[in-house]
């Protein structure tokens, strides 16, 4: 009999990928995803620990779930298994078990391939099953094939974990050491995704460009080589990768941007700060000028490359002059889009122990100033497209009837009135208006373009 599974996901794209894979692992046990936790047989909170308030959010969600669990039991509808997964589970597993004993399973990001055993244990006994090991085996070797279709644009995890230990970051502690999946496994997953209707693959990793996996020829490949192999898959129209570290931006990957048409002209390359003093305190092991030079090389290879980044303001000890250096770097580089955060002291990380923590109002003011500059750059970038025609991969229906949503090569969201038959296709769209976070357009011609198969005509596009 089919059982209802509700998964709530916080945080990064890797967590979105992990949630989909958890559903795949649970499918043979009869669990089918549902959109609401009410009445579910299993609820998994897949959590993120990267910034503060994460665990408070989890505990307040657990309070709500406890009531739903009680109601389900009272009406005689069986037991709701409540689970906490992801990085909060990894970092605060024991506290969760102590504070919320009605939680049945608590498990870290590297253990979800063992979900069937955990479910069996949780069904047998009262109390929580806690599993926050870093197993010697790779979970990827034990995951089942993904369920039928992962959509037009799908995630594919190629790398996990991090050995870089930036002083502000919990990832090396919650996700564990850097690990690269073998090329053959990745290519097989990519082929299955494409056979299931995927046209764009987003390669994922905490440090995706640190990927150095076993190649098909037994030698170690870098990400550039992997991208070239993926580009040979018939029907795979677009390739993206995220998130990259400046130190791992190898020449071959930069060349791939020039040489592989399927590799999209967009790169998320976090720099965090523009002051060398702060970068050193963060243990980034690159300077602001190193970053500028990498950007120059990338733009020499791919002049239209759209850049995105991550920034942290208010790192311990950051002075006005340090912050001014961040604004200068942003002005010099010019971002199409970016994410910016206030520094958040994370328990167990070296920067959290620094005495020179900055007051919230200073962090607030700096964040506002940085976001004003980044938003202006993003708006200008989007406006530069008005009147131009861009190839859009339509990947979902819009909120309004008759509207489709998709992405430009530069990862801008584009909406246009279009026939649903164009879902999953790359269509030329003329941009009519630019908004801060999206473009509005109209389907330009009766043609759609495919980098793999050339131009083909469809009779009616809208
Ligand atoms: N590996 C990527 C890199 O090195 O840039 C980033 C991965 S991290 C999951 C995503 C972003 O969260 C970071 O780039 C950083 O800007 C932000 N972040 C991480 N720890 C943070 C903290 N303690 N406070 C504020 N932002 C943080
Ligand atoms: Fe965290 Fe990225 Fe630094 Fe690794 S490289 S510690 S994931 S910010």
PDB file of N, CA and C in Angstrom, residues 252-311:
ATOM      1  N   UNK A 252      41.938  24.207 -17.906  1.00  0.00           N
ATOM      2  CA  UNK A 252      41.141  23.382 -18.820  1.00  0.00           C
ATOM      3  C   UNK A 252      39.647  23.699 -18.680  1.00  0.00           C
ATOM      4  N   UNK A 253      39.228  24.012 -17.457  1.00  0.00           N
ATOM      5  CA  UNK A 253      37.819  24.366 -17.239  1.00  0.00           C
ATOM      6  C   UNK A 253      37.524  25.727 -17.881  1.00  0.00           C
ATOM      7  N   UNK A 254      38.474  26.644 -17.757  1.00  0.00           N
ATOM      8  CA  UNK A 254      38.300  27.965 -18.387  1.00  0.00           C
ATOM      9  C   UNK A 254      38.222  27.787 -19.911  1.00  0.00           C
ATOM     10  N   UNK A 255      39.108  26.933 -20.454  1.00  0.00           N
ATOM     11  CA  UNK A 255      39.069  26.673 -21.908  1.00  0.00           C
ATOM     12  C   UNK A 255      37.740  26.054 -22.321  1.00  0.00           C
ATOM     13  N   UNK A 256      37.201  25.190 -21.459  1.00  0.00           N
ATOM     14  CA  UNK A 256      35.919  24.544 -21.790  1.00  0.00           C
ATOM     15  C   UNK A 256      34.831  25.594 -22.018  1.00  0.00           C
ATOM     16  N   UNK A 257      34.911  26.716 -21.283  1.00  0.00           N
ATOM     17  CA  UNK A 257      33.921  27.775 -21.491  1.00  0.00           C
ATOM     18  C   UNK A 257      34.010  28.337 -22.909  1.00  0.00           C
ATOM     19  N   UNK A 258      35.222  28.349 -23.471  1.00  0.00           N
ATOM     20  CA  UNK A 258      35.375  28.861 -24.831  1.00  0.00           C
ATOM     21  C   UNK A 258      34.974  27.808 -25.859  1.00  0.00           C
ATOM     22  N   UNK A 259      35.203  26.545 -25.520  1.00  0.00           N
ATOM     23  CA  UNK A 259      35.136  25.503 -26.558  1.00  0.00           C
ATOM     24  C   UNK A 259      33.870  24.655 -26.563  1.00  0.00           C
ATOM     25  N   UNK A 260      33.152  24.604 -25.439  1.00  0.00           N
ATOM     26  CA  UNK A 260      31.997  23.689 -25.356  1.00  0.00           C
ATOM     27  C   UNK A 260      30.711  24.515 -25.420  1.00  0.00           C
ATOM     28  N   UNK A 261      29.993  24.464 -26.568  1.00  0.00           N
ATOM     29  CA  UNK A 261      28.809  25.324 -26.689  1.00  0.00           C
ATOM     30  C   UNK A 261      27.725  25.007 -25.665  1.00  0.00           C
ATOM     31  N   UNK A 262      27.670  23.756 -25.209  1.00  0.00           N
ATOM     32  CA  UNK A 262      26.624  23.401 -24.232  1.00  0.00           C
ATOM     33  C   UNK A 262      26.912  23.978 -22.843  1.00  0.00           C
ATOM     34  N   UNK A 263      28.152  24.353 -22.585  1.00  0.00           N
ATOM     35  CA  UNK A 263      28.488  24.924 -21.268  1.00  0.00           C
ATOM     36  C   UNK A 263      28.016  26.384 -21.253  1.00  0.00           C
ATOM     37  N   UNK A 264      27.062  26.671 -20.391  1.00  0.00           N
ATOM     38  CA  UNK A 264      26.394  27.975 -20.409  1.00  0.00           C
ATOM     39  C   UNK A 264      27.307  29.099 -19.916  1.00  0.00           C
ATOM     40  N   UNK A 265      27.116  30.288 -20.484  1.00  0.00           N
ATOM     41  CA  UNK A 265      27.990  31.432 -20.142  1.00  0.00           C
ATOM     42  C   UNK A 265      27.587  32.088 -18.819  1.00  0.00           C
ATOM     43  N   UNK A 266      27.638  31.310 -17.774  1.00  0.00           N
ATOM     44  CA  UNK A 266      27.259  31.808 -16.446  1.00  0.00           C
ATOM     45  C   UNK A 266      28.145  31.093 -15.442  1.00  0.00           C
ATOM     46  N   UNK A 267      28.649  31.836 -14.468  1.00  0.00           N
ATOM     47  CA  UNK A 267      29.502  31.193 -13.465  1.00  0.00           C
ATOM     48  C   UNK A 267      29.275  31.819 -12.091  1.00  0.00           C
ATOM     49  N   UNK A 268      28.989  30.942 -11.130  1.00  0.00           N
ATOM     50  CA  UNK A 268      28.862  31.387  -9.735  1.00  0.00           C
ATOM     51  C   UNK A 268      30.222  31.176  -9.082  1.00  0.00           C
ATOM     52  N   UNK A 269      30.936  32.273  -8.850  1.00  0.00           N
ATOM     53  CA  UNK A 269      32.306  32.184  -8.333  1.00  0.00           C
ATOM     54  C   UNK A 269      32.439  33.073  -7.095  1.00  0.00           C
ATOM     55  N   UNK A 270      32.097  32.514  -5.919  1.00  0.00           N
ATOM     56  CA  UNK A 270      32.119  33.339  -4.705  1.00  0.00           C
ATOM     57  C   UNK A 270      33.517  33.858  -4.378  1.00  0.00           C
ATOM     58  N   UNK A 271      33.558  35.114  -3.907  1.00  0.00           N
ATOM     59  CA  UNK A 271      34.847  35.676  -3.474  1.00  0.00           C
ATOM     60  C   UNK A 271      34.796  36.018  -1.983  1.00  0.00           C
ATOM     61  N   UNK A 272      33.622  36.268  -1.470  1.00  0.00           N
ATOM     62  CA  UNK A 272      33.328  36.540  -0.052  1.00  0.00           C
ATOM     63  C   UNK A 272      33.696  37.952   0.390  1.00  0.00           C
ATOM     64  N   UNK A 273      34.874  38.442   0.016  1.00  0.00           N
ATOM     65  CA  UNK A 273      35.299  39.770   0.477  1.00  0.00           C
ATOM     66  C   UNK A 273      36.351  40.330  -0.478  1.00  0.00           C
ATOM     67  N   UNK A 274      36.537  41.667  -0.417  1.00  0.00           N
ATOM     68  CA  UNK A 274      37.493  42.296  -1.324  1.00  0.00           C
ATOM     69  C   UNK A 274      38.772  42.738  -0.646  1.00  0.00           C
ATOM     70  N   UNK A 275      38.861  42.528   0.669  1.00  0.00           N
ATOM     71  CA  UNK A 275      40.055  42.950   1.400  1.00  0.00           C
ATOM     72  C   UNK A 275      40.981  41.753   1.606  1.00  0.00           C
ATOM     73  N   UNK A 276      42.240  41.913   1.263  1.00  0.00           N
ATOM     74  CA  UNK A 276      43.191  40.793   1.407  1.00  0.00           C
ATOM     75  C   UNK A 276      43.357  40.383   2.866  1.00  0.00           C
ATOM     76  N   UNK A 277      43.249  41.388   3.756  1.00  0.00           N
ATOM     77  CA  UNK A 277      43.379  41.078   5.188  1.00  0.00           C
ATOM     78  C   UNK A 277      42.232  40.162   5.624  1.00  0.00           C
ATOM     79  N   UNK A 278      41.021  40.496   5.193  1.00  0.00           N
ATOM     80  CA  UNK A 278      39.857  39.685   5.558  1.00  0.00           C
ATOM     81  C   UNK A 278      39.926  38.327   4.856  1.00  0.00           C
ATOM     82  N   UNK A 279      40.329  38.326   3.586  1.00  0.00           N
ATOM     83  CA  UNK A 279      40.428  37.043   2.861  1.00  0.00           C
ATOM     84  C   UNK A 279      41.408  36.103   3.559  1.00  0.00           C
ATOM     85  N   UNK A 280      42.523  36.679   4.059  1.00  0.00           N
ATOM     86  CA  UNK A 280      43.502  35.844   4.778  1.00  0.00           C
ATOM     87  C   UNK A 280      42.882  35.329   6.074  1.00  0.00           C
ATOM     88  N   UNK A 281      42.172  36.199   6.801  1.00  0.00           N
ATOM     89  CA  UNK A 281      41.543  35.768   8.069  1.00  0.00           C
ATOM     90  C   UNK A 281      40.462  34.715   7.806  1.00  0.00           C
ATOM     91  N   UNK A 282      39.876  34.776   6.622  1.00  0.00           N
ATOM     92  CA  UNK A 282      38.863  33.771   6.253  1.00  0.00           C
ATOM     93  C   UNK A 282      39.496  32.450   5.801  1.00  0.00           C
ATOM     94  N   UNK A 283      40.825  32.456   5.626  1.00  0.00           N
ATOM     95  CA  UNK A 283      41.541  31.280   5.109  1.00  0.00           C
ATOM     96  C   UNK A 283      41.126  30.930   3.686  1.00  0.00           C
ATOM     97  N   UNK A 284      40.873  31.994   2.875  1.00  0.00           N
ATOM     98  CA  UNK A 284      40.455  31.719   1.488  1.00  0.00           C
ATOM     99  C   UNK A 284      41.656  31.338   0.610  1.00  0.00           C
ATOM    100  N   UNK A 285      42.844  31.736   1.040  1.00  0.00           N
ATOM    101  CA  UNK A 285      44.081  31.406   0.317  1.00  0.00           C
ATOM    102  C   UNK A 285      44.116  31.961  -1.120  1.00  0.00           C
ATOM    103  N   UNK A 286      43.440  33.090  -1.315  1.00  0.00           N
ATOM    104  CA  UNK A 286      43.625  33.860  -2.550  1.00  0.00           C
ATOM    105  C   UNK A 286      43.432  35.319  -2.197  1.00  0.00           C
ATOM    106  N   UNK A 287      43.984  36.208  -3.017  1.00  0.00           N
ATOM    107  CA  UNK A 287      43.810  37.643  -2.767  1.00  0.00           C
ATOM    108  C   UNK A 287      42.713  38.177  -3.688  1.00  0.00           C
ATOM    109  N   UNK A 288      42.366  39.438  -3.464  1.00  0.00           N
ATOM    110  CA  UNK A 288      41.353  40.058  -4.332  1.00  0.00           C
ATOM    111  C   UNK A 288      41.888  40.158  -5.759  1.00  0.00           C
ATOM    112  N   UNK A 289      43.193  40.464  -5.902  1.00  0.00           N
ATOM    113  CA  UNK A 289      43.751  40.561  -7.253  1.00  0.00           C
ATOM    114  C   UNK A 289      43.845  39.192  -7.933  1.00  0.00           C
ATOM    115  N   UNK A 290      44.110  38.142  -7.150  1.00  0.00           N
ATOM    116  CA  UNK A 290      44.063  36.787  -7.754  1.00  0.00           C
ATOM    117  C   UNK A 290      42.685  36.573  -8.395  1.00  0.00           C
ATOM    118  N   UNK A 291      41.654  36.977  -7.650  1.00  0.00           N
ATOM    119  CA  UNK A 291      40.283  36.791  -8.145  1.00  0.00           C
ATOM    120  C   UNK A 291      40.057  37.625  -9.412  1.00  0.00           C
ATOM    121  N   UNK A 292      40.529  38.896  -9.373  1.00  0.00           N
ATOM    122  CA  UNK A 292      40.367  39.750 -10.565  1.00  0.00           C
ATOM    123  C   UNK A 292      41.032  39.098 -11.777  1.00  0.00           C
ATOM    124  N   UNK A 293      42.214  38.506 -11.564  1.00  0.00           N
ATOM    125  CA  UNK A 293      42.936  37.887 -12.694  1.00  0.00           C
ATOM    126  C   UNK A 293      42.179  36.664 -13.231  1.00  0.00           C
ATOM    127  N   UNK A 294      41.588  35.899 -12.322  1.00  0.00           N
ATOM    128  CA  UNK A 294      40.811  34.730 -12.773  1.00  0.00           C
ATOM    129  C   UNK A 294      39.631  35.204 -13.629  1.00  0.00           C
ATOM    130  N   UNK A 295      38.985  36.265 -13.167  1.00  0.00           N
ATOM    131  CA  UNK A 295      37.844  36.799 -13.927  1.00  0.00           C
ATOM    132  C   UNK A 295      38.307  37.273 -15.306  1.00  0.00           C
ATOM    133  N   UNK A 296      39.476  37.916 -15.350  1.00  0.00           N
ATOM    134  CA  UNK A 296      40.016  38.371 -16.645  1.00  0.00           C
ATOM    135  C   UNK A 296      40.223  37.193 -17.587  1.00  0.00           C
ATOM    136  N   UNK A 297      40.789  36.104 -17.047  1.00  0.00           N
ATOM    137  CA  UNK A 297      41.053  34.928 -17.904  1.00  0.00           C
ATOM    138  C   UNK A 297      39.741  34.322 -18.372  1.00  0.00           C
ATOM    139  N   UNK A 298      38.770  34.279 -17.481  1.00  0.00           N
ATOM    140  CA  UNK A 298      37.470  33.726 -17.870  1.00  0.00           C
ATOM    141  C   UNK A 298      36.836  34.571 -18.972  1.00  0.00           C
ATOM    142  N   UNK A 299      36.926  35.886 -18.809  1.00  0.00           N
ATOM    143  CA  UNK A 299      36.273  36.759 -19.800  1.00  0.00           C
ATOM    144  C   UNK A 299      37.037  36.781 -21.116  1.00  0.00           C
ATOM    145  N   UNK A 300      38.340  36.511 -21.036  1.00  0.00           N
ATOM    146  CA  UNK A 300      39.097  36.405 -22.294  1.00  0.00           C
ATOM    147  C   UNK A 300      38.611  35.160 -23.045  1.00  0.00           C
ATOM    148  N   UNK A 301      38.319  34.101 -22.292  1.00  0.00           N
ATOM    149  CA  UNK A 301      37.851  32.855 -22.929  1.00  0.00           C
ATOM    150  C   UNK A 301      36.403  32.983 -23.373  1.00  0.00           C
ATOM    151  N   UNK A 302      35.593  33.666 -22.581  1.00  0.00           N
ATOM    152  CA  UNK A 302      34.146  33.741 -22.855  1.00  0.00           C
ATOM    153  C   UNK A 302      33.693  35.169 -22.555  1.00  0.00           C
ATOM    154  N   UNK A 303      33.778  36.057 -23.549  1.00  0.00           N
ATOM    155  CA  UNK A 303      33.534  37.484 -23.269  1.00  0.00           C
ATOM    156  C   UNK A 303      32.153  37.769 -22.696  1.00  0.00           C
ATOM    157  N   UNK A 304      31.142  36.968 -23.034  1.00  0.00           N
ATOM    158  CA  UNK A 304      29.794  37.283 -22.529  1.00  0.00           C
ATOM    159  C   UNK A 304      29.481  36.561 -21.221  1.00  0.00           C
ATOM    160  N   UNK A 305      30.488  36.001 -20.563  1.00  0.00           N
ATOM    161  CA  UNK A 305      30.243  35.256 -19.322  1.00  0.00           C
ATOM    162  C   UNK A 305      29.555  36.145 -18.269  1.00  0.00           C
ATOM    163  N   UNK A 306      28.433  35.673 -17.735  1.00  0.00           N
ATOM    164  CA  UNK A 306      27.751  36.395 -16.653  1.00  0.00           C
ATOM    165  C   UNK A 306      28.270  35.852 -15.333  1.00  0.00           C
ATOM    166  N   UNK A 307      28.686  36.762 -14.461  1.00  0.00           N
ATOM    167  CA  UNK A 307      29.275  36.315 -13.193  1.00  0.00           C
ATOM    168  C   UNK A 307      28.330  36.517 -12.026  1.00  0.00           C
ATOM    169  N   UNK A 308      28.367  35.540 -11.133  1.00  0.00           N
ATOM    170  CA  UNK A 308      27.621  35.642  -9.894  1.00  0.00           C
ATOM    171  C   UNK A 308      28.614  35.382  -8.762  1.00  0.00           C
ATOM    172  N   UNK A 309      28.240  35.744  -7.546  1.00  0.00           N
ATOM    173  CA  UNK A 309      29.167  35.515  -6.433  1.00  0.00           C
ATOM    174  C   UNK A 309      28.444  35.441  -5.102  1.00  0.00           C
ATOM    175  N   UNK A 310      29.211  35.109  -4.068  1.00  0.00           N
ATOM    176  CA  UNK A 310      28.716  35.180  -2.692  1.00  0.00           C
ATOM    177  C   UNK A 310      29.605  36.174  -1.949  1.00  0.00           C
ATOM    178  N   UNK A 311      28.979  36.940  -1.064  1.00  0.00           N
ATOM    179  CA  UNK A 311      29.717  37.912  -0.243  1.00  0.00           C
ATOM    180  C   UNK A 311      29.281  37.801   1.202  1.00  0.00           C
TER     181      UNK A 311
END
